[in-house]
mmCIF file of C-alpha atoms and ligand atoms in Angstrom:
data_model
loop_
_atom_site.group_PDB
_atom_site.id
_atom_site.type_symbol
_atom_site.label_atom_id
_atom_site.label_comp_id
_atom_site.label_asym_id
_atom_site.label_seq_id
_atom_site.Cartn_x
_atom_site.Cartn_y
_atom_site.Cartn_z
ATOM 1 C CA UNK A 1 14.202 28.250 8.911
ATOM 2 C CA UNK A 2 17.017 25.974 10.069
ATOM 3 C CA UNK A 3 18.095 23.152 7.825
ATOM 4 C CA UNK A 4 16.748 19.904 9.125
ATOM 5 C CA UNK A 5 13.526 21.308 10.589
ATOM 6 C CA UNK A 6 11.292 21.821 7.528
ATOM 7 C CA UNK A 7 7.892 20.219 8.115
ATOM 8 C CA UNK A 8 6.266 18.726 4.994
ATOM 9 C CA UNK A 9 3.183 20.612 3.949
ATOM 10 C CA UNK A 10 0.020 18.950 2.743
ATOM 11 C CA UNK A 11 0.267 19.704 -0.985
ATOM 12 C CA UNK A 12 -2.578 17.837 -2.642
ATOM 13 C CA UNK A 13 -5.597 15.862 -1.497
ATOM 14 C CA UNK A 14 -6.905 12.831 -3.479
ATOM 15 C CA UNK A 15 -10.338 11.888 -2.135
ATOM 16 C CA UNK A 16 -11.094 8.264 -2.567
ATOM 17 C CA UNK A 17 -13.893 7.217 -4.933
ATOM 18 C CA UNK A 18 -16.157 4.282 -4.540
ATOM 19 C CA UNK A 19 -15.409 1.530 -7.059
ATOM 20 C CA UNK A 20 -15.270 -2.166 -7.258
ATOM 21 C CA UNK A 21 -12.610 -4.657 -8.425
ATOM 22 C CA UNK A 22 -11.997 -8.421 -8.658
ATOM 23 C CA UNK A 23 -15.294 -10.262 -8.822
ATOM 24 C CA UNK A 24 -17.244 -7.313 -7.318
ATOM 25 C CA UNK A 25 -15.475 -6.365 -4.104
ATOM 26 C CA UNK A 26 -16.605 -2.814 -3.065
ATOM 27 C CA UNK A 27 -13.726 -0.582 -2.252
ATOM 28 C CA UNK A 28 -12.481 3.048 -2.073
ATOM 29 C CA UNK A 29 -9.675 3.969 -4.361
ATOM 30 C CA UNK A 30 -7.516 7.050 -3.744
ATOM 31 C CA UNK A 31 -4.199 6.671 -5.510
ATOM 32 C CA UNK A 32 -4.588 4.939 -8.804
ATOM 33 C CA UNK A 33 -8.107 6.245 -9.668
ATOM 34 C CA UNK A 34 -6.521 7.793 -12.716
ATOM 35 C CA UNK A 35 -2.999 8.044 -14.192
ATOM 36 C CA UNK A 36 -2.829 11.571 -12.674
ATOM 37 C CA UNK A 37 -3.559 10.295 -9.170
ATOM 38 C CA UNK A 38 -0.280 8.474 -8.424
ATOM 39 C CA UNK A 39 2.730 9.337 -6.266
ATOM 40 C CA UNK A 40 5.945 7.753 -7.613
ATOM 41 C CA UNK A 41 6.696 4.962 -6.651
ATOM 42 C CA UNK A 42 3.124 4.294 -5.425
ATOM 43 C CA UNK A 43 0.619 3.312 -8.084
ATOM 44 C CA UNK A 44 -2.520 2.535 -6.182
ATOM 45 C CA UNK A 45 -4.105 2.407 -2.717
ATOM 46 C CA UNK A 46 -7.519 0.662 -2.167
ATOM 47 C CA UNK A 47 -9.301 0.567 1.108
ATOM 48 C CA UNK A 48 -12.007 -2.066 1.592
ATOM 49 C CA UNK A 49 -14.290 -2.067 4.602
ATOM 50 C CA UNK A 50 -17.686 -3.677 5.048
ATOM 51 C CA UNK A 51 -19.840 -5.692 7.399
ATOM 52 C CA UNK A 52 -21.840 -6.962 4.499
ATOM 53 C CA UNK A 53 -20.571 -10.192 2.909
ATOM 54 C CA UNK A 54 -22.175 -9.176 -0.389
ATOM 55 C CA UNK A 55 -19.583 -6.418 -0.618
ATOM 56 C CA UNK A 56 -16.637 -8.793 -0.445
ATOM 57 C CA UNK A 57 -17.448 -12.454 -0.627
ATOM 58 C CA UNK A 58 -16.833 -12.790 -4.391
ATOM 59 C CA UNK A 59 -13.166 -11.858 -3.656
ATOM 60 C CA UNK A 60 -10.430 -11.694 -6.286
ATOM 61 C CA UNK A 61 -10.399 -14.969 -8.263
ATOM 62 C CA UNK A 62 -7.203 -15.939 -10.174
ATOM 63 C CA UNK A 63 -5.720 -13.006 -11.985
ATOM 64 C CA UNK A 64 -2.218 -11.995 -13.176
ATOM 65 C CA UNK A 65 0.232 -9.193 -12.374
ATOM 66 C CA UNK A 66 3.542 -8.146 -13.856
ATOM 67 C CA UNK A 67 6.032 -5.302 -13.071
ATOM 68 C CA UNK A 68 5.289 -4.148 -9.556
ATOM 69 C CA UNK A 69 4.581 -5.146 -5.919
ATOM 70 C CA UNK A 70 1.313 -5.594 -4.171
ATOM 71 C CA UNK A 71 0.960 -5.275 -0.409
ATOM 72 C CA UNK A 72 -2.245 -6.470 1.283
ATOM 73 C CA UNK A 73 -2.733 -5.327 4.875
ATOM 74 C CA UNK A 74 -5.724 -6.999 6.526
ATOM 75 C CA UNK A 75 -7.141 -5.081 9.507
ATOM 76 C CA UNK A 76 -10.155 -7.275 10.117
ATOM 77 C CA UNK A 77 -11.241 -10.521 8.467
ATOM 78 C CA UNK A 78 -9.779 -13.697 6.984
ATOM 79 C CA UNK A 79 -8.530 -14.124 3.488
ATOM 80 C CA UNK A 80 -6.834 -16.917 1.662
ATOM 81 C CA UNK A 81 -4.184 -16.252 -0.892
ATOM 82 C CA UNK A 82 -3.061 -18.893 -3.447
ATOM 83 C CA UNK A 83 -0.660 -18.487 -6.365
ATOM 84 C CA UNK A 84 0.757 -20.392 -9.330
ATOM 85 C CA UNK A 85 3.926 -21.156 -7.373
ATOM 86 C CA UNK A 86 1.968 -23.141 -4.793
ATOM 87 C CA UNK A 87 2.095 -20.595 -2.055
ATOM 88 C CA UNK A 88 -0.844 -20.594 0.317
ATOM 89 C CA UNK A 89 -1.193 -17.643 2.722
ATOM 90 C CA UNK A 90 -3.848 -17.578 5.349
ATOM 91 C CA UNK A 91 -4.256 -13.802 6.159
ATOM 92 C CA UNK A 92 -5.826 -13.102 9.554
ATOM 93 C CA UNK A 93 -6.597 -9.688 11.135
ATOM 94 C CA UNK A 94 -3.412 -7.705 11.422
ATOM 95 C CA UNK A 95 -1.370 -9.624 8.909
ATOM 96 C CA UNK A 96 0.354 -8.421 5.795
ATOM 97 C CA UNK A 97 1.202 -10.102 2.486
ATOM 98 C CA UNK A 98 4.011 -8.575 0.490
ATOM 99 C CA UNK A 99 4.193 -9.894 -3.042
ATOM 100 C CA UNK A 100 6.580 -8.942 -5.649
ATOM 101 C CA UNK A 101 4.952 -9.869 -9.013
ATOM 102 C CA UNK A 102 8.155 -9.376 -10.969
ATOM 103 C CA UNK A 103 7.864 -10.992 -14.413
ATOM 104 C CA UNK A 104 4.610 -12.598 -13.505
ATOM 105 C CA UNK A 105 2.311 -14.089 -10.935
ATOM 106 C CA UNK A 106 -1.116 -15.500 -11.137
ATOM 107 C CA UNK A 107 -2.955 -15.451 -7.819
ATOM 108 C CA UNK A 108 -6.284 -15.327 -6.068
ATOM 109 C CA UNK A 109 -7.325 -13.619 -2.847
ATOM 110 C CA UNK A 110 -10.595 -15.015 -1.481
ATOM 111 C CA UNK A 111 -12.418 -14.065 1.713
ATOM 112 C CA UNK A 112 -12.870 -17.039 4.054
ATOM 113 C CA UNK A 113 -15.585 -15.524 6.151
ATOM 114 C CA UNK A 114 -19.243 -14.878 5.586
ATOM 115 C CA UNK A 115 -19.971 -12.746 8.625
ATOM 116 C CA UNK A 116 -18.320 -9.880 10.334
ATOM 117 C CA UNK A 117 -16.186 -7.124 9.070
ATOM 118 C CA UNK A 118 -13.705 -7.388 6.220
ATOM 119 C CA UNK A 119 -11.391 -4.407 6.309
ATOM 120 C CA UNK A 120 -7.917 -3.583 4.984
ATOM 121 C CA UNK A 121 -5.828 -2.147 2.276
ATOM 122 C CA UNK A 122 -4.104 -2.998 -0.977
ATOM 123 C CA UNK A 123 -1.144 -0.943 -1.941
ATOM 124 C CA UNK A 124 0.715 -1.186 -5.337
ATOM 125 C CA UNK A 125 4.318 -0.131 -5.403
ATOM 126 C CA UNK A 126 6.218 0.156 -8.663
ATOM 127 C CA UNK A 127 9.394 -1.770 -9.459
ATOM 128 C CA UNK A 128 12.367 -0.096 -11.285
ATOM 129 C CA UNK A 129 12.764 -1.135 -14.959
ATOM 130 C CA UNK A 130 15.643 -3.446 -14.176
ATOM 131 C CA UNK A 131 13.589 -5.376 -11.646
ATOM 132 C CA UNK A 132 10.296 -5.667 -13.494
ATOM 133 C CA UNK A 133 11.252 -9.058 -15.003
ATOM 134 C CA UNK A 134 12.794 -10.673 -11.898
ATOM 135 C CA UNK A 135 11.248 -13.877 -10.594
ATOM 136 C CA UNK A 136 8.099 -13.366 -8.531
ATOM 137 C CA UNK A 137 8.424 -13.339 -4.766
ATOM 138 C CA UNK A 138 6.055 -13.635 -1.934
ATOM 139 C CA UNK A 139 6.114 -13.084 1.855
ATOM 140 C CA UNK A 140 3.459 -13.557 4.546
ATOM 141 C CA UNK A 141 3.973 -11.359 7.601
ATOM 142 C CA UNK A 142 2.241 -12.444 10.771
ATOM 143 C CA UNK A 143 0.828 -9.738 13.098
ATOM 144 C CA UNK A 144 3.473 -10.710 15.725
ATOM 145 C CA UNK A 145 6.297 -9.805 13.291
ATOM 146 C CA UNK A 146 5.004 -6.236 13.039
ATOM 147 C CA UNK A 147 6.624 -3.966 15.679
ATOM 148 C CA UNK A 148 4.106 -2.002 17.840
ATOM 149 C CA UNK A 149 5.519 1.315 18.987
ATOM 150 C CA UNK A 150 4.108 3.509 21.759
ATOM 151 C CA UNK A 151 4.188 7.095 20.658
ATOM 152 C CA UNK A 152 5.459 9.827 23.029
ATOM 153 C CA UNK A 153 2.397 12.032 22.571
ATOM 154 C CA UNK A 154 -0.060 9.148 23.085
ATOM 155 C CA UNK A 155 -1.220 6.537 20.553
ATOM 156 C CA UNK A 156 0.790 3.819 18.813
ATOM 157 C CA UNK A 157 2.344 2.952 15.487
ATOM 158 C CA UNK A 158 2.539 -0.473 13.708
ATOM 159 C CA UNK A 159 5.608 -0.660 11.469
ATOM 160 C CA UNK A 160 5.188 -2.836 8.353
ATOM 161 C CA UNK A 161 8.156 -1.593 6.316
ATOM 162 C CA UNK A 162 11.184 0.638 6.767
ATOM 163 C CA UNK A 163 12.794 2.342 9.717
ATOM 164 C CA UNK A 164 10.737 4.257 12.293
ATOM 165 C CA UNK A 165 12.575 6.887 14.364
ATOM 166 C CA UNK A 166 11.335 6.536 17.908
ATOM 167 C CA UNK A 167 12.550 8.334 20.997
ATOM 168 C CA UNK A 168 14.944 5.701 22.345
ATOM 169 C CA UNK A 169 15.984 3.929 19.220
ATOM 170 C CA UNK A 170 15.327 3.282 15.528
ATOM 171 C CA UNK A 171 12.815 0.485 14.967
ATOM 172 C CA UNK A 172 13.074 -1.727 11.907
ATOM 173 C CA UNK A 173 10.003 -3.153 10.274
ATOM 174 C CA UNK A 174 9.856 -6.684 8.783
ATOM 175 C CA UNK A 175 10.337 -5.344 5.149
ATOM 176 C CA UNK A 176 13.746 -3.808 4.420
ATOM 177 C CA UNK A 177 16.160 -3.477 1.496
ATOM 178 C CA UNK A 178 13.894 -2.754 -1.432
ATOM 179 C CA UNK A 179 15.047 -0.303 -4.105
ATOM 180 C CA UNK A 180 12.152 2.088 -3.402
ATOM 181 C CA UNK A 181 12.994 1.787 0.390
ATOM 182 C CA UNK A 182 9.353 1.979 1.425
ATOM 183 C CA UNK A 183 8.073 3.177 4.819
ATOM 184 C CA UNK A 184 4.702 1.721 5.687
ATOM 185 C CA UNK A 185 3.270 2.757 9.040
ATOM 186 C CA UNK A 186 -0.192 2.354 10.599
ATOM 187 C CA UNK A 187 -0.701 5.196 13.130
ATOM 188 C CA UNK A 188 -3.408 5.551 15.752
ATOM 189 C CA UNK A 189 -3.712 8.789 17.648
ATOM 190 C CA UNK A 190 -6.083 9.733 20.498
ATOM 191 C CA UNK A 191 -8.073 12.923 20.243
ATOM 192 C CA UNK A 192 -5.799 15.998 20.147
ATOM 193 C CA UNK A 193 -2.567 14.039 20.027
ATOM 194 C CA UNK A 194 0.356 15.063 17.757
ATOM 195 C CA UNK A 195 2.577 12.771 15.745
ATOM 196 C CA UNK A 196 6.053 13.837 14.546
ATOM 197 C CA UNK A 197 8.396 11.649 12.443
ATOM 198 C CA UNK A 198 11.685 12.661 10.650
ATOM 199 C CA UNK A 199 11.294 11.868 6.877
ATOM 200 C CA UNK A 200 13.915 13.074 4.476
ATOM 201 C CA UNK A 201 13.234 14.621 1.035
ATOM 202 C CA UNK A 202 14.651 11.569 -0.802
ATOM 203 C CA UNK A 203 11.274 9.893 -0.440
ATOM 204 C CA UNK A 204 7.843 10.925 -1.656
ATOM 205 C CA UNK A 205 5.302 10.561 1.118
ATOM 206 C CA UNK A 206 1.546 10.565 1.609
ATOM 207 C CA UNK A 207 -0.941 10.018 4.491
ATOM 208 C CA UNK A 208 -4.213 8.148 4.113
ATOM 209 C CA UNK A 209 -6.756 8.710 6.967
ATOM 210 C CA UNK A 210 -9.136 5.889 7.569
ATOM 211 C CA UNK A 211 -10.608 6.728 10.945
ATOM 212 C CA UNK A 212 -11.360 10.157 12.433
ATOM 213 C CA UNK A 213 -9.742 13.232 10.925
ATOM 214 C CA UNK A 214 -6.215 14.829 10.914
ATOM 215 C CA UNK A 215 -4.485 18.033 10.420
ATOM 216 C CA UNK A 216 -1.244 17.735 8.390
ATOM 217 C CA UNK A 217 1.699 20.135 8.388
ATOM 218 C CA UNK A 218 3.374 22.564 10.695
ATOM 219 C CA UNK A 219 1.475 24.241 13.485
ATOM 220 C CA UNK A 220 -0.205 27.327 12.117
ATOM 221 C CA UNK A 221 -0.210 26.235 8.516
ATOM 222 C CA UNK A 222 -1.616 22.645 8.939
ATOM 223 C CA UNK A 223 -4.450 21.585 6.565
ATOM 224 C CA UNK A 224 -7.317 19.311 7.391
ATOM 225 C CA UNK A 225 -7.325 15.823 5.839
ATOM 226 C CA UNK A 226 -10.678 14.076 5.997
ATOM 227 C CA UNK A 227 -11.392 10.394 6.429
ATOM 228 C CA UNK A 228 -10.902 8.187 3.339
ATOM 229 C CA UNK A 229 -8.591 10.748 1.689
ATOM 230 C CA UNK A 230 -4.927 10.613 0.669
ATOM 231 C CA UNK A 231 -2.854 13.701 1.372
ATOM 232 C CA UNK A 232 0.285 14.051 -0.677
ATOM 233 C CA UNK A 233 3.172 15.830 1.235
ATOM 234 C CA UNK A 234 5.452 18.477 -0.139
ATOM 235 C CA UNK A 235 9.238 18.602 0.367
ATOM 236 C CA UNK A 236 10.780 18.802 3.880
ATOM 237 C CA UNK A 237 12.398 16.521 6.293
ATOM 238 C CA UNK A 238 9.726 15.692 8.797
ATOM 239 C CA UNK A 239 6.076 14.809 9.016
ATOM 240 C CA UNK A 240 3.678 16.387 11.505
ATOM 241 C CA UNK A 241 0.041 15.164 11.966
ATOM 242 C CA UNK A 242 -2.422 16.253 14.591
ATOM 243 C CA UNK A 243 -5.509 14.181 15.465
ATOM 244 C CA UNK A 244 -8.946 15.805 15.486
ATOM 245 C CA UNK A 245 -11.556 15.593 18.254
ATOM 246 C CA UNK A 246 -12.398 11.950 17.296
ATOM 247 C CA UNK A 247 -8.823 10.882 17.217
ATOM 248 C CA UNK A 248 -7.270 9.661 13.997
ATOM 249 C CA UNK A 249 -6.013 6.445 12.390
ATOM 250 C CA UNK A 250 -3.925 6.802 9.205
ATOM 251 C CA UNK A 251 -1.306 5.226 7.031
ATOM 252 C CA UNK A 252 1.975 6.984 6.525
ATOM 253 C CA UNK A 253 3.654 5.835 3.347
ATOM 254 C CA UNK A 254 6.862 6.963 1.831
ATOM 255 C CA UNK A 255 9.179 5.604 -0.914
ATOM 256 C CA UNK A 256 12.030 6.641 -3.265
ATOM 257 C CA UNK A 257 10.639 7.834 -6.596
ATOM 258 C CA UNK A 258 11.828 5.917 -9.672
ATOM 259 C CA UNK A 259 11.401 8.691 -12.192
ATOM 260 C CA UNK A 260 10.653 6.234 -15.007
ATOM 261 C CA UNK A 261 7.805 6.224 -17.541
ATOM 262 C CA UNK A 262 4.812 4.230 -16.528
ATOM 263 C CA UNK A 263 2.501 2.431 -18.932
ATOM 264 C CA UNK A 264 -0.203 0.521 -17.218
ATOM 265 C CA UNK A 265 -2.774 -1.929 -18.603
ATOM 266 C CA UNK A 266 -4.924 -3.241 -15.822
ATOM 267 C CA UNK A 267 -2.735 -5.535 -13.757
ATOM 268 C CA UNK A 268 0.463 -5.044 -15.814
ATOM 269 C CA UNK A 269 2.682 -1.966 -15.145
ATOM 270 C CA UNK A 270 5.667 -1.561 -17.407
ATOM 271 C CA UNK A 271 7.753 1.268 -18.862
ATOM 272 C CA UNK A 272 6.697 1.022 -22.590
ATOM 273 C CA UNK A 273 3.731 0.095 -24.781
ATOM 274 C CA UNK A 274 5.764 -2.689 -26.296
ATOM 275 C CA UNK A 275 6.403 -4.299 -22.890
ATOM 276 C CA UNK A 276 2.716 -4.118 -22.136
ATOM 277 C CA UNK A 277 1.933 -5.894 -25.361
ATOM 278 C CA UNK A 278 4.496 -8.492 -24.545
ATOM 279 C CA UNK A 279 2.926 -8.994 -21.105
ATOM 280 C CA UNK A 280 -0.485 -9.573 -22.673
ATOM 281 C CA UNK A 281 0.952 -11.997 -25.146
ATOM 282 C CA UNK A 282 2.863 -13.789 -22.414
ATOM 283 C CA UNK A 283 -0.309 -14.055 -20.357
ATOM 284 C CA UNK A 284 -2.367 -15.370 -23.197
ATOM 285 C CA UNK A 285 0.273 -17.943 -24.158
ATOM 286 C CA UNK A 286 0.917 -19.063 -20.590
ATOM 287 C CA UNK A 287 4.536 -17.632 -20.555
ATOM 288 C CA UNK A 288 3.777 -14.969 -17.962
ATOM 289 C CA UNK A 289 4.834 -17.121 -15.099
ATOM 290 C CA UNK A 290 7.520 -19.228 -16.858
ATOM 291 C CA UNK A 291 11.084 -18.646 -15.875
ATOM 292 C CA UNK A 292 13.127 -16.336 -18.147
ATOM 293 C CA UNK A 293 15.418 -17.865 -20.693
HETATM 294 FE FE1 LIG B 1 -3.772 -9.351 -7.194
#
């Protein structure tokens, strides 16, 4: 096999499990369902999808985070985000909110609709030890800021973060320059279409199928990845995905691993038990969101 042409194999499948979070929002959790179901630097991926307001209307009332980033990608619906810094974000269908909790944020994410479908994802990306206590940051990304790329084999890709290698040119997504260098792509393929994307070994990568089904890996050795499952990819330098007879829609996520110890306690993700205890004390005393010093 020539250098530079190794297709990443599907190494491990993490089927999502039905659970609920916040004030009772029903969702499917793949990454993050246990400490053994992570892919450094990714800590958690939740998919929520329902036409029934009872499944989502209670939302996520005010709650804290420390030590990582949360990315909300709303496919359908309307959600209002508010945080302790006074940020207000009105998320509509196709919008993304990229929040870096850093040393601390207290926020709420509340559905603003009582009818129709609420569908989307929440991804947690870890921060390196030296950035866990940086000030919180927040960005709303409108649907119009997300590049839409027509794929050569049919279908299209929406690029939320990182660089996408397309035929004519490299396309840059709205999120760049993070230490974990994340790639976040939403890919839609018609039945039978194939998707190929260079993706070097420096980054861990996985695919999450949320419509249809896909086969992942090189022709001849590809494995099937069912809907609502995460497929973790092995080493190599490109990704190949084929759509099944119903077509496929999936997220492709990649990031540089941090290789640091992870201690998680609910919404706090740090490197040591002591730092978690400090986070809990800071939250109880009101210091979680106060500036350092
Ligand atoms: Fe949150």
